[in-house]
mmCIF file with all atom_site columns, C-alpha atoms in Angstrom:
data_model
loop_
_atom_site.group_PDB
_atom_site.id
_atom_site.type_symbol
_atom_site.label_atom_id
_atom_site.label_alt_id
_atom_site.label_comp_id
_atom_site.label_asym_id
_atom_site.label_entity_id
_atom_site.label_seq_id
_atom_site.pdbx_PDB_ins_code
_atom_site.Cartn_x
_atom_site.Cartn_y
_atom_site.Cartn_z
_atom_site.occupancy
_atom_site.B_iso_or_equiv
_atom_site.pdbx_formal_charge
_atom_site.auth_seq_id
_atom_site.auth_comp_id
_atom_site.auth_asym_id
_atom_site.auth_atom_id
_atom_site.pdbx_PDB_model_num
ATOM 1   C CA . UNK H 1 1   ? -8.296  2.850   -8.831  1.00 54.00 ? 984  UNK H CA 1
ATOM 2   C CA . UNK H 1 2   ? -10.459 4.575   -11.417 1.00 64.00 ? 985  UNK H CA 1
ATOM 3   C CA . UNK H 1 3   ? -13.592 3.228   -9.890  1.00 76.00 ? 986  UNK H CA 1
ATOM 4   C CA . UNK H 1 4   ? -12.433 -0.348  -10.452 1.00 82.00 ? 987  UNK H CA 1
ATOM 5   C CA . UNK H 1 5   ? -12.058 -2.737  -7.580  1.00 85.00 ? 988  UNK H CA 1
ATOM 6   C CA . UNK H 1 6   ? -9.244  -5.124  -6.974  1.00 89.00 ? 989  UNK H CA 1
ATOM 7   C CA . UNK H 1 7   ? -11.539 -8.184  -7.468  1.00 92.00 ? 990  UNK H CA 1
ATOM 8   C CA . UNK H 1 8   ? -12.617 -6.740  -10.844 1.00 91.00 ? 991  UNK H CA 1
ATOM 9   C CA . UNK H 1 9   ? -8.873  -6.295  -11.835 1.00 91.00 ? 992  UNK H CA 1
ATOM 10  C CA . UNK H 1 10  ? -8.095  -9.984  -10.686 1.00 93.00 ? 993  UNK H CA 1
ATOM 11  C CA . UNK H 1 11  ? -11.018 -11.249 -12.562 1.00 93.00 ? 994  UNK H CA 1
ATOM 12  C CA . UNK H 1 12  ? -9.969  -9.425  -15.678 1.00 93.00 ? 995  UNK H CA 1
ATOM 13  C CA . UNK H 1 13  ? -6.403  -10.892 -15.201 1.00 94.00 ? 996  UNK H CA 1
ATOM 14  C CA . UNK H 1 14  ? -7.822  -14.444 -14.670 1.00 96.00 ? 997  UNK H CA 1
ATOM 15  C CA . UNK H 1 15  ? -9.730  -14.087 -17.990 1.00 95.00 ? 998  UNK H CA 1
ATOM 16  C CA . UNK H 1 16  ? -6.511  -12.851 -19.829 1.00 94.00 ? 999  UNK H CA 1
ATOM 17  C CA . UNK H 1 17  ? -4.373  -15.604 -18.234 1.00 95.00 ? 1000 UNK H CA 1
ATOM 18  C CA . UNK H 1 18  ? -7.075  -18.147 -19.310 1.00 95.00 ? 1001 UNK H CA 1
ATOM 19  C CA . UNK H 1 19  ? -6.810  -16.938 -22.900 1.00 95.00 ? 1002 UNK H CA 1
ATOM 20  C CA . UNK H 1 20  ? -2.932  -17.034 -22.832 1.00 95.00 ? 1003 UNK H CA 1
ATOM 21  C CA . UNK H 1 21  ? -3.240  -20.725 -21.545 1.00 96.00 ? 1004 UNK H CA 1
ATOM 22  C CA . UNK H 1 22  ? -5.860  -21.388 -24.274 1.00 95.00 ? 1005 UNK H CA 1
ATOM 23  C CA . UNK H 1 23  ? -3.665  -19.919 -26.908 1.00 94.00 ? 1006 UNK H CA 1
ATOM 24  C CA . UNK H 1 24  ? -0.760  -21.973 -25.628 1.00 94.00 ? 1007 UNK H CA 1
ATOM 25  C CA . UNK H 1 25  ? -2.685  -25.202 -25.663 1.00 94.00 ? 1008 UNK H CA 1
ATOM 26  C CA . UNK H 1 26  ? -3.954  -24.335 -29.290 1.00 91.00 ? 1009 UNK H CA 1
ATOM 27  C CA . UNK H 1 27  ? -0.364  -23.838 -30.412 1.00 90.00 ? 1010 UNK H CA 1
ATOM 28  C CA . UNK H 1 28  ? 0.676   -27.181 -28.983 1.00 89.00 ? 1011 UNK H CA 1
ATOM 29  C CA . UNK H 1 29  ? -2.443  -28.772 -30.596 1.00 88.00 ? 1012 UNK H CA 1
ATOM 30  C CA . UNK H 1 30  ? -1.580  -27.327 -34.065 1.00 84.00 ? 1013 UNK H CA 1
ATOM 31  C CA . UNK H 1 31  ? 2.055   -28.064 -33.779 1.00 83.00 ? 1014 UNK H CA 1
ATOM 32  C CA . UNK H 1 32  ? 2.149   -31.564 -32.259 1.00 82.00 ? 1015 UNK H CA 1
ATOM 33  C CA . UNK H 1 33  ? -1.207  -33.243 -33.224 1.00 81.00 ? 1016 UNK H CA 1
ATOM 34  C CA . UNK H 1 34  ? -2.652  -31.589 -36.242 1.00 80.00 ? 1017 UNK H CA 1
ATOM 35  C CA . UNK H 1 35  ? 0.640   -31.150 -38.034 1.00 76.00 ? 1018 UNK H CA 1
ATOM 36  C CA . UNK H 1 36  ? 1.328   -34.855 -37.617 1.00 77.00 ? 1019 UNK H CA 1
ATOM 37  C CA . UNK H 1 37  ? -2.026  -35.625 -39.062 1.00 79.00 ? 1020 UNK H CA 1
ATOM 38  C CA . UNK H 1 38  ? -1.625  -33.454 -42.129 1.00 76.00 ? 1021 UNK H CA 1
ATOM 39  C CA . UNK H 1 39  ? 1.901   -34.639 -42.818 1.00 75.00 ? 1022 UNK H CA 1
ATOM 40  C CA . UNK H 1 40  ? 0.568   -38.129 -43.471 1.00 79.00 ? 1023 UNK H CA 1
ATOM 41  C CA . UNK H 1 41  ? -1.416  -36.887 -46.630 1.00 80.00 ? 1024 UNK H CA 1
ATOM 42  C CA . UNK H 1 42  ? -0.115  -37.176 -50.082 1.00 77.00 ? 1025 UNK H CA 1
ATOM 43  C CA . UNK H 1 43  ? 0.308   -33.443 -50.552 1.00 80.00 ? 1026 UNK H CA 1
ATOM 44  C CA . UNK H 1 44  ? 2.108   -30.621 -48.985 1.00 81.00 ? 1027 UNK H CA 1
ATOM 45  C CA . UNK H 1 45  ? -0.654  -28.019 -49.418 1.00 84.00 ? 1028 UNK H CA 1
ATOM 46  C CA . UNK H 1 46  ? -2.432  -28.829 -46.174 1.00 83.00 ? 1029 UNK H CA 1
ATOM 47  C CA . UNK H 1 47  ? 0.779   -28.387 -44.396 1.00 84.00 ? 1030 UNK H CA 1
ATOM 48  C CA . UNK H 1 48  ? 1.310   -24.855 -45.936 1.00 85.00 ? 1031 UNK H CA 1
ATOM 49  C CA . UNK H 1 49  ? -2.224  -23.913 -45.023 1.00 87.00 ? 1032 UNK H CA 1
ATOM 50  C CA . UNK H 1 50  ? -1.714  -25.147 -41.512 1.00 85.00 ? 1033 UNK H CA 1
ATOM 51  C CA . UNK H 1 51  ? 1.418   -23.024 -41.106 1.00 85.00 ? 1034 UNK H CA 1
ATOM 52  C CA . UNK H 1 52  ? -0.250  -20.035 -42.545 1.00 88.00 ? 1035 UNK H CA 1
ATOM 53  C CA . UNK H 1 53  ? -3.106  -20.226 -40.071 1.00 89.00 ? 1036 UNK H CA 1
ATOM 54  C CA . UNK H 1 54  ? -1.110  -21.088 -36.866 1.00 90.00 ? 1037 UNK H CA 1
ATOM 55  C CA . UNK H 1 55  ? -0.131  -17.530 -35.921 1.00 91.00 ? 1038 UNK H CA 1
ATOM 56  C CA . UNK H 1 56  ? -3.334  -15.924 -36.586 1.00 93.00 ? 1039 UNK H CA 1
ATOM 57  C CA . UNK H 1 57  ? -5.288  -18.634 -34.625 1.00 92.00 ? 1040 UNK H CA 1
ATOM 58  C CA . UNK H 1 58  ? -3.137  -17.963 -31.664 1.00 93.00 ? 1041 UNK H CA 1
ATOM 59  C CA . UNK H 1 59  ? -3.279  -14.275 -32.082 1.00 93.00 ? 1042 UNK H CA 1
ATOM 60  C CA . UNK H 1 60  ? -7.064  -14.283 -32.314 1.00 94.00 ? 1043 UNK H CA 1
ATOM 61  C CA . UNK H 1 61  ? -7.357  -16.331 -29.204 1.00 94.00 ? 1044 UNK H CA 1
ATOM 62  C CA . UNK H 1 62  ? -5.145  -13.951 -27.098 1.00 93.00 ? 1045 UNK H CA 1
ATOM 63  C CA . UNK H 1 63  ? -6.959  -10.898 -28.638 1.00 93.00 ? 1046 UNK H CA 1
ATOM 64  C CA . UNK H 1 64  ? -10.369 -12.376 -27.719 1.00 94.00 ? 1047 UNK H CA 1
ATOM 65  C CA . UNK H 1 65  ? -9.196  -13.091 -24.187 1.00 94.00 ? 1048 UNK H CA 1
ATOM 66  C CA . UNK H 1 66  ? -8.104  -9.400  -24.022 1.00 92.00 ? 1049 UNK H CA 1
ATOM 67  C CA . UNK H 1 67  ? -11.297 -8.155  -25.266 1.00 92.00 ? 1050 UNK H CA 1
ATOM 68  C CA . UNK H 1 68  ? -13.159 -10.299 -22.635 1.00 93.00 ? 1051 UNK H CA 1
ATOM 69  C CA . UNK H 1 69  ? -10.894 -9.271  -19.924 1.00 93.00 ? 1052 UNK H CA 1
ATOM 70  C CA . UNK H 1 70  ? -11.451 -5.539  -20.836 1.00 91.00 ? 1053 UNK H CA 1
ATOM 71  C CA . UNK H 1 71  ? -15.126 -6.160  -21.289 1.00 91.00 ? 1054 UNK H CA 1
ATOM 72  C CA . UNK H 1 72  ? -15.285 -7.507  -17.721 1.00 91.00 ? 1055 UNK H CA 1
ATOM 73  C CA . UNK H 1 73  ? -14.242 -4.180  -16.378 1.00 90.00 ? 1056 UNK H CA 1
ATOM 74  C CA . UNK H 1 74  ? -16.641 -1.360  -15.566 1.00 90.00 ? 1057 UNK H CA 1
ATOM 75  C CA . UNK H 1 75  ? -15.539 0.885   -18.409 1.00 85.00 ? 1058 UNK H CA 1
ATOM 76  C CA . UNK H 1 76  ? -17.331 4.060   -19.389 1.00 87.00 ? 1059 UNK H CA 1
ATOM 77  C CA . UNK H 1 77  ? -19.241 4.070   -22.655 1.00 88.00 ? 1060 UNK H CA 1
ATOM 78  C CA . UNK H 1 78  ? -16.732 6.179   -24.603 1.00 90.00 ? 1061 UNK H CA 1
ATOM 79  C CA . UNK H 1 79  ? -13.920 4.011   -23.374 1.00 88.00 ? 1062 UNK H CA 1
ATOM 80  C CA . UNK H 1 80  ? -15.632 0.812   -24.128 1.00 88.00 ? 1063 UNK H CA 1
ATOM 81  C CA . UNK H 1 81  ? -16.558 2.130   -27.660 1.00 90.00 ? 1064 UNK H CA 1
ATOM 82  C CA . UNK H 1 82  ? -12.866 2.645   -28.439 1.00 91.00 ? 1065 UNK H CA 1
ATOM 83  C CA . UNK H 1 83  ? -11.915 -0.753  -26.969 1.00 90.00 ? 1066 UNK H CA 1
ATOM 84  C CA . UNK H 1 84  ? -14.715 -2.172  -29.345 1.00 90.00 ? 1067 UNK H CA 1
ATOM 85  C CA . UNK H 1 85  ? -13.314 -0.336  -32.325 1.00 91.00 ? 1068 UNK H CA 1
ATOM 86  C CA . UNK H 1 86  ? -9.671  -1.243  -31.689 1.00 91.00 ? 1069 UNK H CA 1
ATOM 87  C CA . UNK H 1 87  ? -10.501 -4.894  -31.122 1.00 91.00 ? 1070 UNK H CA 1
ATOM 88  C CA . UNK H 1 88  ? -12.766 -5.305  -34.105 1.00 90.00 ? 1071 UNK H CA 1
ATOM 89  C CA . UNK H 1 89  ? -10.149 -3.566  -36.207 1.00 91.00 ? 1072 UNK H CA 1
ATOM 90  C CA . UNK H 1 90  ? -7.411  -5.910  -34.966 1.00 91.00 ? 1073 UNK H CA 1
ATOM 91  C CA . UNK H 1 91  ? -9.648  -8.873  -35.705 1.00 91.00 ? 1074 UNK H CA 1
ATOM 92  C CA . UNK H 1 92  ? -10.137 -7.696  -39.291 1.00 93.00 ? 1075 UNK H CA 1
ATOM 93  C CA . UNK H 1 93  ? -6.416  -7.356  -39.586 1.00 92.00 ? 1076 UNK H CA 1
ATOM 94  C CA . UNK H 1 94  ? -5.988  -10.885 -38.303 1.00 93.00 ? 1077 UNK H CA 1
ATOM 95  C CA . UNK H 1 95  ? -8.620  -12.199 -40.755 1.00 93.00 ? 1078 UNK H CA 1
ATOM 96  C CA . UNK H 1 96  ? -7.240  -10.413 -43.739 1.00 93.00 ? 1079 UNK H CA 1
ATOM 97  C CA . UNK H 1 97  ? -3.681  -11.458 -42.903 1.00 92.00 ? 1080 UNK H CA 1
ATOM 98  C CA . UNK H 1 98  ? -4.898  -15.082 -42.544 1.00 93.00 ? 1081 UNK H CA 1
ATOM 99  C CA . UNK H 1 99  ? -6.764  -14.988 -45.942 1.00 93.00 ? 1082 UNK H CA 1
ATOM 100 C CA . UNK H 1 100 ? -3.760  -13.473 -47.566 1.00 92.00 ? 1083 UNK H CA 1
ATOM 101 C CA . UNK H 1 101 ? -1.378  -15.931 -45.991 1.00 93.00 ? 1084 UNK H CA 1
ATOM 102 C CA . UNK H 1 102 ? -3.420  -18.872 -47.139 1.00 93.00 ? 1085 UNK H CA 1
ATOM 103 C CA . UNK H 1 103 ? -3.747  -17.611 -50.597 1.00 92.00 ? 1086 UNK H CA 1
ATOM 104 C CA . UNK H 1 104 ? 0.065   -16.809 -50.885 1.00 90.00 ? 1087 UNK H CA 1
ATOM 105 C CA . UNK H 1 105 ? 0.739   -20.465 -49.601 1.00 90.00 ? 1088 UNK H CA 1
ATOM 106 C CA . UNK H 1 106 ? -1.525  -21.818 -52.144 1.00 90.00 ? 1089 UNK H CA 1
ATOM 107 C CA . UNK H 1 107 ? -0.013  -19.892 -54.921 1.00 88.00 ? 1090 UNK H CA 1
ATOM 108 C CA . UNK H 1 108 ? 3.381   -20.858 -53.755 1.00 87.00 ? 1091 UNK H CA 1
ATOM 109 C CA . UNK H 1 109 ? 2.392   -24.334 -53.716 1.00 88.00 ? 1092 UNK H CA 1
ATOM 110 C CA . UNK H 1 110 ? 1.074   -24.096 -57.208 1.00 84.00 ? 1093 UNK H CA 1
ATOM 111 C CA . UNK H 1 111 ? 4.329   -22.585 -58.315 1.00 81.00 ? 1094 UNK H CA 1
ATOM 112 C CA . UNK H 1 112 ? 6.420   -25.351 -56.869 1.00 82.00 ? 1095 UNK H CA 1
ATOM 113 C CA . UNK H 1 113 ? 4.182   -28.392 -57.358 1.00 78.00 ? 1096 UNK H CA 1
ATOM 114 C CA . UNK H 1 114 ? 2.273   -27.651 -60.541 1.00 75.00 ? 1097 UNK H CA 1
ATOM 115 C CA . UNK H 1 115 ? 3.998   -24.833 -62.610 1.00 68.00 ? 1098 UNK H CA 1
ATOM 116 C CA . UNK H 1 116 ? 7.306   -26.615 -62.481 1.00 70.00 ? 1099 UNK H CA 1
ATOM 117 C CA . UNK H 1 117 ? 6.020   -29.463 -64.497 1.00 74.00 ? 1100 UNK H CA 1
ATOM 118 C CA . UNK H 1 118 ? 5.163   -27.268 -67.398 1.00 75.00 ? 1101 UNK H CA 1
ATOM 119 C CA . UNK H 1 119 ? 7.506   -26.448 -70.230 1.00 74.00 ? 1102 UNK H CA 1
ATOM 120 C CA . UNK H 1 120 ? 6.737   -22.726 -70.461 1.00 76.00 ? 1103 UNK H CA 1
ATOM 121 C CA . UNK H 1 121 ? 7.457   -20.028 -67.912 1.00 75.00 ? 1104 UNK H CA 1
ATOM 122 C CA . UNK H 1 122 ? 4.136   -18.249 -68.495 1.00 77.00 ? 1105 UNK H CA 1
ATOM 123 C CA . UNK H 1 123 ? 2.462   -19.991 -65.487 1.00 77.00 ? 1106 UNK H CA 1
ATOM 124 C CA . UNK H 1 124 ? 5.352   -18.857 -63.237 1.00 77.00 ? 1107 UNK H CA 1
ATOM 125 C CA . UNK H 1 125 ? 4.866   -15.224 -64.272 1.00 83.00 ? 1108 UNK H CA 1
ATOM 126 C CA . UNK H 1 126 ? 1.045   -15.389 -63.918 1.00 86.00 ? 1109 UNK H CA 1
ATOM 127 C CA . UNK H 1 127 ? 1.384   -16.865 -60.333 1.00 84.00 ? 1110 UNK H CA 1
ATOM 128 C CA . UNK H 1 128 ? 3.964   -14.141 -59.494 1.00 85.00 ? 1111 UNK H CA 1
ATOM 129 C CA . UNK H 1 129 ? 1.481   -11.491 -60.638 1.00 91.00 ? 1112 UNK H CA 1
ATOM 130 C CA . UNK H 1 130 ? -1.401  -13.082 -58.800 1.00 89.00 ? 1113 UNK H CA 1
ATOM 131 C CA . UNK H 1 131 ? 0.612   -13.189 -55.620 1.00 88.00 ? 1114 UNK H CA 1
ATOM 132 C CA . UNK H 1 132 ? 1.175   -9.468  -55.781 1.00 92.00 ? 1115 UNK H CA 1
ATOM 133 C CA . UNK H 1 133 ? -2.324  -8.756  -56.832 1.00 93.00 ? 1116 UNK H CA 1
ATOM 134 C CA . UNK H 1 134 ? -3.750  -10.887 -54.038 1.00 90.00 ? 1117 UNK H CA 1
ATOM 135 C CA . UNK H 1 135 ? -1.661  -9.084  -51.470 1.00 90.00 ? 1118 UNK H CA 1
ATOM 136 C CA . UNK H 1 136 ? -2.787  -5.548  -52.825 1.00 93.00 ? 1119 UNK H CA 1
ATOM 137 C CA . UNK H 1 137 ? -6.504  -6.659  -52.782 1.00 93.00 ? 1120 UNK H CA 1
ATOM 138 C CA . UNK H 1 138 ? -6.270  -8.101  -49.397 1.00 91.00 ? 1121 UNK H CA 1
ATOM 139 C CA . UNK H 1 139 ? -4.652  -4.986  -48.045 1.00 91.00 ? 1122 UNK H CA 1
ATOM 140 C CA . UNK H 1 140 ? -7.099  -2.743  -49.839 1.00 93.00 ? 1123 UNK H CA 1
ATOM 141 C CA . UNK H 1 141 ? -10.169 -4.696  -48.456 1.00 93.00 ? 1124 UNK H CA 1
ATOM 142 C CA . UNK H 1 142 ? -8.705  -4.655  -44.966 1.00 91.00 ? 1125 UNK H CA 1
ATOM 143 C CA . UNK H 1 143 ? -8.181  -1.023  -44.984 1.00 92.00 ? 1126 UNK H CA 1
ATOM 144 C CA . UNK H 1 144 ? -11.657 -0.192  -46.260 1.00 93.00 ? 1127 UNK H CA 1
ATOM 145 C CA . UNK H 1 145 ? -13.145 -2.553  -43.777 1.00 91.00 ? 1128 UNK H CA 1
ATOM 146 C CA . UNK H 1 146 ? -11.214 -0.921  -40.844 1.00 90.00 ? 1129 UNK H CA 1
ATOM 147 C CA . UNK H 1 147 ? -12.129 2.444   -41.981 1.00 92.00 ? 1130 UNK H CA 1
ATOM 148 C CA . UNK H 1 148 ? -15.767 1.518   -42.017 1.00 91.00 ? 1131 UNK H CA 1
ATOM 149 C CA . UNK H 1 149 ? -15.523 0.205   -38.477 1.00 88.00 ? 1132 UNK H CA 1
ATOM 150 C CA . UNK H 1 150 ? -13.814 3.389   -37.354 1.00 86.00 ? 1133 UNK H CA 1
ATOM 151 C CA . UNK H 1 151 ? -16.734 5.314   -38.962 1.00 85.00 ? 1134 UNK H CA 1
ATOM 152 C CA . UNK H 1 152 ? -14.998 6.879   -41.964 1.00 87.00 ? 1135 UNK H CA 1
ATOM 153 C CA . UNK H 1 153 ? -17.438 7.013   -45.010 1.00 82.00 ? 1136 UNK H CA 1
ATOM 154 C CA . UNK H 1 154 ? -15.946 6.580   -48.366 1.00 75.00 ? 1137 UNK H CA 1
#
């Protein structure tokens, strides 16, 4: 089938299955063990950050496994270049999503834990603006980074 043997396909599927298993185990590790450890601290900020990073960590693990599975196949150079661009772009999206999610959680935590203690409403407004600006900057950086990988010169 397309110059790919059954053994190569099975090897690729084993790699993908291994990454799915690794992602599942990471998910369990984050949910069961690490979340218990961070829940014992005196602040909720670490819980927020852990929640923000859980999905991206699992998604990156599965994506890396998919990349390795595809890389193990004898793909032609043009197809492999496309796979590289798609996978690198997806990793950038995961990275930007992670950074934005962590920043949003930190700002949310500041709004609920710190800003609520002040008597003025200015800090609430500043945090709301910062959350929007952070989202826009993260999106802008992500788009430029992906365009650079795709080969678009700006």
